[in-house]
Every structure is written in C-alpha cells, then in structure tokens.
CSV table of C-alpha atoms and ligand atoms in Angstrom, one decimal:
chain,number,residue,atom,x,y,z
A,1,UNK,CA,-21.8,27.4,33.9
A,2,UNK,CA,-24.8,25.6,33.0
A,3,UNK,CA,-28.2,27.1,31.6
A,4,UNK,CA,-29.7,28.0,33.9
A,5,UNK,CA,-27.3,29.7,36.5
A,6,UNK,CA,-26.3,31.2,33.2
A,7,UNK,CA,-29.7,32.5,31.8
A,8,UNK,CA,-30.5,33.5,35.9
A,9,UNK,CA,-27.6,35.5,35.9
A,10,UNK,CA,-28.3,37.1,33.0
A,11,UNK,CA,-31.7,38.0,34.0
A,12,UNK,CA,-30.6,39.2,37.3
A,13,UNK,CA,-31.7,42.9,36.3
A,14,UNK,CA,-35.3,41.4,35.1
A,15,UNK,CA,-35.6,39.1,38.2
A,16,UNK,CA,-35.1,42.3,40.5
A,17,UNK,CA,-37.0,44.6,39.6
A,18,UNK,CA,-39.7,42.0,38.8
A,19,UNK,CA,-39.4,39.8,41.8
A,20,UNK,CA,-38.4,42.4,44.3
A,21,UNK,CA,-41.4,44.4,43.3
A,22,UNK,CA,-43.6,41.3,43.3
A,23,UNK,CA,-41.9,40.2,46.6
A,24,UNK,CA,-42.9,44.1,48.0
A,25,UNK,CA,-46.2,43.9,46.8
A,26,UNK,CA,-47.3,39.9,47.9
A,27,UNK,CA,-46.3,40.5,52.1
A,28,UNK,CA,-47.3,38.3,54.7
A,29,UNK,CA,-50.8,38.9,56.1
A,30,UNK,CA,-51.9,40.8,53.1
A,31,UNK,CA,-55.1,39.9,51.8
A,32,UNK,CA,-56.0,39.6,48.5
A,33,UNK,CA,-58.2,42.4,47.2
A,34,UNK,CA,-58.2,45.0,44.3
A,35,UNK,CA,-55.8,47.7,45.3
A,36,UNK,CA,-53.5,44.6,45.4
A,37,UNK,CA,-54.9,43.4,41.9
A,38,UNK,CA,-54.5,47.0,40.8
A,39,UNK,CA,-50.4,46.8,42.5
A,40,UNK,CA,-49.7,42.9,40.9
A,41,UNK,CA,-50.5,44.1,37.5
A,42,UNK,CA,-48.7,47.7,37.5
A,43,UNK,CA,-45.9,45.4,38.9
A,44,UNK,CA,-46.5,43.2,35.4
A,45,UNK,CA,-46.6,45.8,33.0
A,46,UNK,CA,-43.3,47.5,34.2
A,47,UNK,CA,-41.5,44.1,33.4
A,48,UNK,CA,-42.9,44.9,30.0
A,49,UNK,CA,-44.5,41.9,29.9
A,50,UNK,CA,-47.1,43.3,27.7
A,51,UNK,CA,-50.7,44.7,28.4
A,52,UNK,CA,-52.4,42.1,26.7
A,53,UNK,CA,-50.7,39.7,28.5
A,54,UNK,CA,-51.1,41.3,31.7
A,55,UNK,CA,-54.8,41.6,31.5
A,56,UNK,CA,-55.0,38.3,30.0
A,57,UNK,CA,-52.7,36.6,33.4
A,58,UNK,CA,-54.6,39.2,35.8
A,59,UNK,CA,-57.6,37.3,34.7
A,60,UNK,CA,-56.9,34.3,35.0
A,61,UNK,CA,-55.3,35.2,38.8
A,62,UNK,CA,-58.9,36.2,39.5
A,63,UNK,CA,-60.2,32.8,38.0
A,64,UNK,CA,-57.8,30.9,40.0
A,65,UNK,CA,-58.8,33.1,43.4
A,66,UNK,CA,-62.4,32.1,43.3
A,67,UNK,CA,-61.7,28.5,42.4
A,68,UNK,CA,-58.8,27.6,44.9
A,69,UNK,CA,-61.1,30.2,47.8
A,70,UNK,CA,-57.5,32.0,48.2
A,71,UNK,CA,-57.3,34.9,50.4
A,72,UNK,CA,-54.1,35.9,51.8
A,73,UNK,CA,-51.6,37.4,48.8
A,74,UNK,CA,-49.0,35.0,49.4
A,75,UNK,CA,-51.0,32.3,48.2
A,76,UNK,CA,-51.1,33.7,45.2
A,77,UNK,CA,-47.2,33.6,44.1
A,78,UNK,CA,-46.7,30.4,43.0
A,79,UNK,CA,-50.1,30.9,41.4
A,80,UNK,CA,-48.6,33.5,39.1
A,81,UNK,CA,-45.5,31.3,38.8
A,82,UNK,CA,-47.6,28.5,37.2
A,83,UNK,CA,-49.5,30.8,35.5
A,84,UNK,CA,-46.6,32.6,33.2
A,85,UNK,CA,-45.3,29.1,32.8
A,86,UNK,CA,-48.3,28.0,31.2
A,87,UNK,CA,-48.2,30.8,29.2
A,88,UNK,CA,-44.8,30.5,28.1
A,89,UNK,CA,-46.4,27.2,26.8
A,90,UNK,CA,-45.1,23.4,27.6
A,91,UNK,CA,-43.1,22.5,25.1
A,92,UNK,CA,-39.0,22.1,25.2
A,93,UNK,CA,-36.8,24.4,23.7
A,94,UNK,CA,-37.0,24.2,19.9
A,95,UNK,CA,-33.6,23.8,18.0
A,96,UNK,CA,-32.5,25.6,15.0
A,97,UNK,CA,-33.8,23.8,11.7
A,98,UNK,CA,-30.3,22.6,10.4
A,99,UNK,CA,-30.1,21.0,6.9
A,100,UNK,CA,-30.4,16.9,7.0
A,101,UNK,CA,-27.6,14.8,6.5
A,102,UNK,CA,-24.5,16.7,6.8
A,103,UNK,CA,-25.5,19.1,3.8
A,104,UNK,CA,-25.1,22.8,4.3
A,105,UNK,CA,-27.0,24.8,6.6
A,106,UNK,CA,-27.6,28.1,5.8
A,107,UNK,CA,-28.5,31.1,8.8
A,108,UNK,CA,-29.7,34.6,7.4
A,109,UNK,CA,-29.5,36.9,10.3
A,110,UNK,CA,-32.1,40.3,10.0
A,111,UNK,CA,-32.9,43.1,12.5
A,112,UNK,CA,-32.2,47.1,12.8
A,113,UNK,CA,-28.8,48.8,13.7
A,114,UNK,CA,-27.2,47.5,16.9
A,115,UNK,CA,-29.7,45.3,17.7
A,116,UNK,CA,-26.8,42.4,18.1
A,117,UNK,CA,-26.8,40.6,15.2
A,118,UNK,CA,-22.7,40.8,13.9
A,119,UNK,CA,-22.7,40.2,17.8
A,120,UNK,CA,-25.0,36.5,17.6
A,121,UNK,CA,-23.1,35.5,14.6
A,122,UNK,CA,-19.7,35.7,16.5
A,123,UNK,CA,-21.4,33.6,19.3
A,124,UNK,CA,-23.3,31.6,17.3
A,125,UNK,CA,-20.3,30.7,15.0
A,126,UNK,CA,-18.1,29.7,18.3
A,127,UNK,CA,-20.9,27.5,19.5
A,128,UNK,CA,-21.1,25.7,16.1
A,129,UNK,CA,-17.2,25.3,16.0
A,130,UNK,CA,-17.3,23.7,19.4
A,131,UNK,CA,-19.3,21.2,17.7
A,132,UNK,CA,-17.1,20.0,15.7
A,133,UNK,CA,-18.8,21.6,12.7
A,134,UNK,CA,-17.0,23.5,9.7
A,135,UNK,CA,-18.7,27.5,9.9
A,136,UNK,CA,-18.1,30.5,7.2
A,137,UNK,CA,-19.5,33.7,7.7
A,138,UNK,CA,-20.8,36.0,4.9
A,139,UNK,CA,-20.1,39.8,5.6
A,140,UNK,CA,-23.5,40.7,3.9
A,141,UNK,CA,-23.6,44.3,5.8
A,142,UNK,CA,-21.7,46.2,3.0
A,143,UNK,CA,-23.8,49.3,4.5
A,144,UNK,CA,-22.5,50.5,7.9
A,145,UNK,CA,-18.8,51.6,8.0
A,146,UNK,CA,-16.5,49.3,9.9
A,147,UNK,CA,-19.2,46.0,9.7
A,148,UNK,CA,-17.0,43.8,7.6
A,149,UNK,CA,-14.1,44.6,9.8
A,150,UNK,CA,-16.5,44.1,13.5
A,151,UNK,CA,-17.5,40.1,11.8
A,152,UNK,CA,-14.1,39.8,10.6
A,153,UNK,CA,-13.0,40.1,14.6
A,154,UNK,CA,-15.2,37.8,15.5
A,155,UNK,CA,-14.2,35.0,12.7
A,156,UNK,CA,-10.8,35.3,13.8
A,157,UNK,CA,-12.0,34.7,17.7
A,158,UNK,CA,-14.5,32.2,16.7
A,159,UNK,CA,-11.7,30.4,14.4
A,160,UNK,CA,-14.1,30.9,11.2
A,161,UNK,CA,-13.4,32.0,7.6
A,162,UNK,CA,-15.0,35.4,6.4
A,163,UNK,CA,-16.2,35.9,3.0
A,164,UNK,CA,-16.2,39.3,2.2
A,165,UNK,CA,-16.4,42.0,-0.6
A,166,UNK,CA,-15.7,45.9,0.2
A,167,UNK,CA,-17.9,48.1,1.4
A,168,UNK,CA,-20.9,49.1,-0.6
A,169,UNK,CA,-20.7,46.4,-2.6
A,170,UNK,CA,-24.1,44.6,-3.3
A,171,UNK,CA,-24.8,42.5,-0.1
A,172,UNK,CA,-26.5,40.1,-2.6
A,173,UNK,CA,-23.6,39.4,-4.3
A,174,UNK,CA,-21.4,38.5,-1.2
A,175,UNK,CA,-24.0,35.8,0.1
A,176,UNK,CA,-23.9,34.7,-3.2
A,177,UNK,CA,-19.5,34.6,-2.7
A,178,UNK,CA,-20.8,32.6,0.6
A,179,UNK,CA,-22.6,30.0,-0.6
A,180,UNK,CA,-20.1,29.1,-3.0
A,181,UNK,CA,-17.2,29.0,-0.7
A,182,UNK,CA,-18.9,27.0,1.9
A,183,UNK,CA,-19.9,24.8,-0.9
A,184,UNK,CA,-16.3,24.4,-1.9
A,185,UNK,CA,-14.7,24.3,1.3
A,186,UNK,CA,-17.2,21.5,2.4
A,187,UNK,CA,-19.0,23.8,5.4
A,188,UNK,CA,-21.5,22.8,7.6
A,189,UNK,CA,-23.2,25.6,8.7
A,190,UNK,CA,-22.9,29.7,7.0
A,191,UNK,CA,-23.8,31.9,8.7
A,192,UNK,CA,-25.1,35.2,6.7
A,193,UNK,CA,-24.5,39.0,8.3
A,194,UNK,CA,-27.0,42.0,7.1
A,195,UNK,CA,-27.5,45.8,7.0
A,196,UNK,CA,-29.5,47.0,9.2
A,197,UNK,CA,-31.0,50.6,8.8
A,198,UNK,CA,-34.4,51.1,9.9
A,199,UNK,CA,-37.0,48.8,9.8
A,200,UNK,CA,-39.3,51.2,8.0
A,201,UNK,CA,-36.7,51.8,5.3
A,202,UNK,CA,-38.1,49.9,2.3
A,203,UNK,CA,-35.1,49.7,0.2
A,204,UNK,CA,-33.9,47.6,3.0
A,205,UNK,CA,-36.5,45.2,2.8
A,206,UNK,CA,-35.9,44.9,-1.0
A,207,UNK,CA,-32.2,44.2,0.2
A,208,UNK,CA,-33.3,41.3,2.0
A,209,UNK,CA,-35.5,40.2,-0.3
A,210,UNK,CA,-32.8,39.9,-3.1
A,211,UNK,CA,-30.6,38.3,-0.6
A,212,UNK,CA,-33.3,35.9,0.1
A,213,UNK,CA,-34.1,34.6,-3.4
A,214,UNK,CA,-30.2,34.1,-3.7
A,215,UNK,CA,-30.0,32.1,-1.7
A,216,UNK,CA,-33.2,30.2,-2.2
A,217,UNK,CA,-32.1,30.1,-6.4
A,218,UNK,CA,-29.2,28.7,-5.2
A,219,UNK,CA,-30.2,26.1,-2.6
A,220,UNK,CA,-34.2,25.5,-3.1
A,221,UNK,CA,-33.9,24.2,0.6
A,222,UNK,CA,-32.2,27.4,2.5
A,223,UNK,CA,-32.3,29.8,4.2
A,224,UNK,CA,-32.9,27.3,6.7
A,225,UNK,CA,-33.7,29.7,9.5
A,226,UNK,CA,-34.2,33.4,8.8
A,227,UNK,CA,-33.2,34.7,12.5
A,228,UNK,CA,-34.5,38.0,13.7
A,229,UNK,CA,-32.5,39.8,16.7
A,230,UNK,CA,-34.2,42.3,18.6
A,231,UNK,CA,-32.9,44.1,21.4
A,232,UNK,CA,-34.5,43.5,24.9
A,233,UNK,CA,-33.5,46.8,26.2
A,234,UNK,CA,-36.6,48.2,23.3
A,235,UNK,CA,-38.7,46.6,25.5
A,236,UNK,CA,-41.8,47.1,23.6
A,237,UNK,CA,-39.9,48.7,20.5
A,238,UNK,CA,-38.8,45.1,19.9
A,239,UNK,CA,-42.1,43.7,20.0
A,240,UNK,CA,-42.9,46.3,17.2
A,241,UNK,CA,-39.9,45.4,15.3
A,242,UNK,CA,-40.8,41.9,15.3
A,243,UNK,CA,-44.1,42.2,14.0
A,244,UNK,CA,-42.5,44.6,10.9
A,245,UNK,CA,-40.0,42.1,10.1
A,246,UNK,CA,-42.1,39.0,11.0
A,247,UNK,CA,-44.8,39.9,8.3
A,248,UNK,CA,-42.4,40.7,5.2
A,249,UNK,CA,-39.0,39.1,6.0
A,250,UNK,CA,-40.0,35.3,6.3
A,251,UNK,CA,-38.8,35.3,10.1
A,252,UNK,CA,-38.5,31.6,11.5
A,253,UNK,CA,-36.5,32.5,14.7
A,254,UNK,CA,-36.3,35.0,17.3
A,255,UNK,CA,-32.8,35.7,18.8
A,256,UNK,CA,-33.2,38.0,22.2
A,257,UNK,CA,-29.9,39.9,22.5
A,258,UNK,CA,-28.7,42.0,25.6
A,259,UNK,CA,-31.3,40.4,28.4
A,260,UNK,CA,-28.3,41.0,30.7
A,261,UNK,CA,-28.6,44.7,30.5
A,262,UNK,CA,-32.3,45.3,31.2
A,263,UNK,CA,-34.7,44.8,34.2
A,264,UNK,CA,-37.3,44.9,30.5
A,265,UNK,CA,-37.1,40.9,30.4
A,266,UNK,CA,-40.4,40.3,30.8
A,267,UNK,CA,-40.5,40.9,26.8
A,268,UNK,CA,-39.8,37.6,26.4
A,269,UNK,CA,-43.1,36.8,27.5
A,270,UNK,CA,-45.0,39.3,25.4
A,271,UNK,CA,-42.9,38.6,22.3
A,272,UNK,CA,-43.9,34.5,23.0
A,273,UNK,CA,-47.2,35.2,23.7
A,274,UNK,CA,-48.3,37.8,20.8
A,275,UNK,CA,-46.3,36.2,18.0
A,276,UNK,CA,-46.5,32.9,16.2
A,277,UNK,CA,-42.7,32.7,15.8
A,278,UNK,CA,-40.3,31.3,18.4
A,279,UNK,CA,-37.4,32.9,20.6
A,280,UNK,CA,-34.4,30.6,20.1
A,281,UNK,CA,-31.9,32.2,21.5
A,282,UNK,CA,-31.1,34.4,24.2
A,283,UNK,CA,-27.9,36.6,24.3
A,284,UNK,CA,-26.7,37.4,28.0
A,285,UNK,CA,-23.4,39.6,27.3
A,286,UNK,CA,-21.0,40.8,24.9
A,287,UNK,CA,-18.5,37.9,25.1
A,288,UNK,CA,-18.4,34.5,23.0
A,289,UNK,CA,-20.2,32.4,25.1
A,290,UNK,CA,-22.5,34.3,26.4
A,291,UNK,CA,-25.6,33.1,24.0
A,292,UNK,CA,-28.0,30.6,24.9
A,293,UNK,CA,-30.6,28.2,23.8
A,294,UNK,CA,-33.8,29.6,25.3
A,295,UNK,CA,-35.8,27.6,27.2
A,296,UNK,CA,-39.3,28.8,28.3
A,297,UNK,CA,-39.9,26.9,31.6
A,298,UNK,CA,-36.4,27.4,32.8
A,299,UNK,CA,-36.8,31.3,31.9
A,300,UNK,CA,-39.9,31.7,33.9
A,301,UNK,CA,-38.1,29.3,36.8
A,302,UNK,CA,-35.3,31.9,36.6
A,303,UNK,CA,-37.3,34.6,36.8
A,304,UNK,CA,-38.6,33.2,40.7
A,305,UNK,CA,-35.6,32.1,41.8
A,306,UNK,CA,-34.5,33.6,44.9
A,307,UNK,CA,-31.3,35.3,46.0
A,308,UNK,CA,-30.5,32.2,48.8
A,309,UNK,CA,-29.8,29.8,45.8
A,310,UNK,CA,-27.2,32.2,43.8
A,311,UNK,CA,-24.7,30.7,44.8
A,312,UNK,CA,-25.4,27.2,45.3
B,1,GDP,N1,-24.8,43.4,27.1
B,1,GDP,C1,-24.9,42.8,25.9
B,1,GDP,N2,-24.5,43.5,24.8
B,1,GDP,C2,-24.7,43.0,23.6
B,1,GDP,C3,-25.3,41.7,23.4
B,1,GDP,N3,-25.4,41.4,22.1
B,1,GDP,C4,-24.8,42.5,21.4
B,1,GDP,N4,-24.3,43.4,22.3
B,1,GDP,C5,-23.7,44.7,22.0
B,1,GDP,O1,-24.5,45.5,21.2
B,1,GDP,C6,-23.8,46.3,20.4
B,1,GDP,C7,-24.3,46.2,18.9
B,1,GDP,O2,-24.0,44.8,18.5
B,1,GDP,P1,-23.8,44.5,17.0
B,1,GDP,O3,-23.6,43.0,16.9
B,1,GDP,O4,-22.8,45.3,16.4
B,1,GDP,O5,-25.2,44.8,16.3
B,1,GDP,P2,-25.7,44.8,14.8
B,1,GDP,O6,-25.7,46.2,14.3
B,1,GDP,O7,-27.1,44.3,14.8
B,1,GDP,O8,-24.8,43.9,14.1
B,1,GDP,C8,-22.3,45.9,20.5
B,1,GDP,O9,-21.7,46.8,21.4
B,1,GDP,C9,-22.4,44.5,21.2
B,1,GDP,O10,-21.3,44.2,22.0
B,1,GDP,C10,-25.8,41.0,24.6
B,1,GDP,O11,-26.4,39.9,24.6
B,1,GDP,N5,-25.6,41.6,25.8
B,2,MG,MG1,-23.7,44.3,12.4
C-alpha cells in the first residue's frame, strides 16, 4: 500500500468526523455568513486542530471571502483545503538526520508511558532492516516491568539484536552497552528505548539527560535525532507534552503514534503549526509496517479525500 492510501486509511476516523462535519455544515445553497463562520470553526476545533490555529485559518477564510467576493458556502471548501495546506507549510517531507558516510547513526527515542515509543522502535527498526541496514536496539527502559521483554519481541520480529541489562539497572549504562556493541558489530543505525513516567517527573528528565551526555561523550556527533512520540489520541495533552519535552530534552523529531485510533488528527496541524520542531513520522496501527514518513501536503490531501476514491 502506498502512502497515501495508507496514511488515508489511517486517518479514516480524523477524515470523518472532520469531513463529514465539514461536508454537513458547507450544503449546497448555503450562503456564507456568521452562524456558518461560527459552525466551520466549532467544526475546526473539535478536530483539535488547535484554537490558535482555528482563529488564525477562520481569519484568513474571512480574508479570502472579501477578496475572491465568495458567497455561497461551497465555494469556500477548497478554500479551506488550500488554506490548511499552506499552513502545513510547502516543504517535502523531511528525513531523519542519519550519520554521513556509513558511520553509525544513533536514534534516542523520549515520551511518557504508552505513548508508543517501544512500539516506533519495533517499526522503525523493521523499516531500517528492509533497507538493507545493520540495526541494534538498546533496552534503555530498565523502569517499567516487562519493557526489556515488549523491545525484545519486537527485535526478534524486526530480525534485530537487543542490548540489554535487567531491570532497574541504570538506563545510562545500557546505552552506553549499545553504543559499544553497534560499534563492534559494525551497525548502521541504534536505536535507543527509554522510561517513560511522567513528563513532570524531574528525576526523569535527569535520566535523559545522563543518557544524553553518554552518548554525546561517546560520539560528539550523536544522538543524531532525539525523537519525541506523543499520542494523537491526547489530542491537546500531546501538544502539552511536546512543548515540556521540546524545551528541556533537545527534541529534533516528532513521531505521531496511534492516528488510526482517533477522529483527534487534526493535532497534527496544531502540533506543526505551534512548534518549531518537525513531525516525522506518523504511526497508523499496532503492526510492523504500520509507520510512515509524514508528509504534510499529502496529510491535508488525505484529510479531503472523499469516500468515492477508497477504493480506487
Ligand atoms: N492503534 C495504534 N496503537 C499503537 C500505535 N503505536 C503504539 N500503539 C499501542 O500503544 C500501546 C503502548 O505502546 P508502547 O510502545 O508500549 O508505548 P511506550 O510505553 O511509549 O513504549 C501498545 O499497546 C501499542 O500496541 C499506533 O500507531 N496505533
Ligand atoms: Mg516502552
């Protein structure tokens, strides 16, 4: 399946609500005025696309009105189509920052309890092996019973060593056992687990501090992404999340996990549109392949496709 039947499916709960609501709202014959302003923008903020944002699209809507003399309400939709694609901004999909010329890359992964990270690495690790690359993971969540054993699953499906030490051991200490090993073994890409906890937890923070340096002692070059998965179900919780762990955990990435389970997409737009750092990833479902590369216009292209080309 390619991206985007894959990402549309996955945001068949979002595109629902959001365009079924939208669809309700913009009717043939309708004229644009502000009980349907008032309708558009309730319809906007239930997607959780954000208040900020909302006011800030329901402005320019009004903008556009007056300029293009529109009228009629259905003139308006692929108005608002064009106008959350700007938003989403124009640029491709960016990549993850890997290390230059077949040296090691090194992926910290950092978010609260069953947000999906154990989850990304599994996928994430699968996608890499496809490529032809040489993966190890680093069971650095030494905190929550049963996490070395959940990654350790999804090495064996993925096909990927584990490095591991038991549990309550200091996580610093096992991404320090991973960079080694991949060192030795000649890997390409490791890919390094954490505790999550709360994200209000200090001690936590320190954790990931002390992991950080570790790696950063060891390779003055890595981490090389520092990936943050939030949980699109949140909605607005993850927006919060990500600006906690943004300002003190040296965030590069954002990875969006569970976009299949929520009609709360529209977070992607808020989370893009309040936060300097990039969603690079979406996750879509709980098996291997279900992660992908995310790619603003084809998200917002999703989110108005109709049911007649489902099946196509
Ligand atoms: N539907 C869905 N479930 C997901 C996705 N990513 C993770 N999960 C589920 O979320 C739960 C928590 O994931 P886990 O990786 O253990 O989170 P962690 O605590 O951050 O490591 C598990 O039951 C996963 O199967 C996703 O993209 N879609
Ligand atoms: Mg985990």
């Amino acid at each position: 399946m390619g991206f985007f039947s894959k990402i549309k499916e996955g945001l068949s709960k979002t595109r629902d609500a959001f365009l079924g609501k939208v669809e309700s709202i913009i009717t043939f014959g309708r004229k644009i005025d502000e009980e349907f302003y008032e309708e558009l923008e309730e319809a906007l903020i239930m997607a959780d696309v954000g208040v900020n944002t909302v006011m800030e699209i329901m402005d320019e809507l009004r903008v556009e009105v007056k300029k293009r003399k529109l009228s009629q309400a259905e003139e308006l939709r692929p108005v608002l189509q064009e106008k959350l694609a700007d938003l989403m901004g124009s640029e491709e999909q960016e990549g993850l920052r890997m290390a230059p010329n077949d040296q090691l890359t090194v992926i910290l992964f950092v978010g609260v309890n069953g947000v999906g990270k154990t989850t990304t690495i599994g996928k994430l690790a699968h996608k890499f092996k496809s490529e032809g690359k040489k993966v190890i993971l680093a069971a650095g969540d030494t905190f929550r019973a049963g996490a070395i054993e959940q990654l350790e699953v999804w090495g064996q499906r993925a096909g990927v060593d584990v490095i591991k030490q038991s549990a309550g051991s200091d996580p610093a200490a096992v991404i320090y056992d991973g960079l080694a090993a991949a060192r030795a073994r000649k890997a390409d890409v490791l890919l390094c687990d954490t505790a999550g906890r709360l994200q209000n937890k200090s001690n936590l923070m320190d954790e990931l501090n002390k992991v950080y340096r570790v790696i950063k002692r060891e390779l003055p070059d890595a981490p090389h992404e520092v990936l943050l998965v939030l949980d699109a179900t949140t909605g607005q919780n993850a927006l919060q999340q990500a600006k906690l762990f943004g300002a003190t955990a040296g965030v590069t990435g954002i990875v969006l996990s569970k976009l299949d389970g929520t009609a709360k997409g529209g977070i992607v737009i808020a989370i893009r549109k309040e936060l300097e750092i990039p969603v690079k990833f979406v996750g879509l479902g709980e098996k291997i392949d279900d992660l992908q590369p995310f790619v603003p216009q084809e998200f917002v292209a999703a989110l108005f496709s109709g049911e007649q080309e489902e099946h196509e």
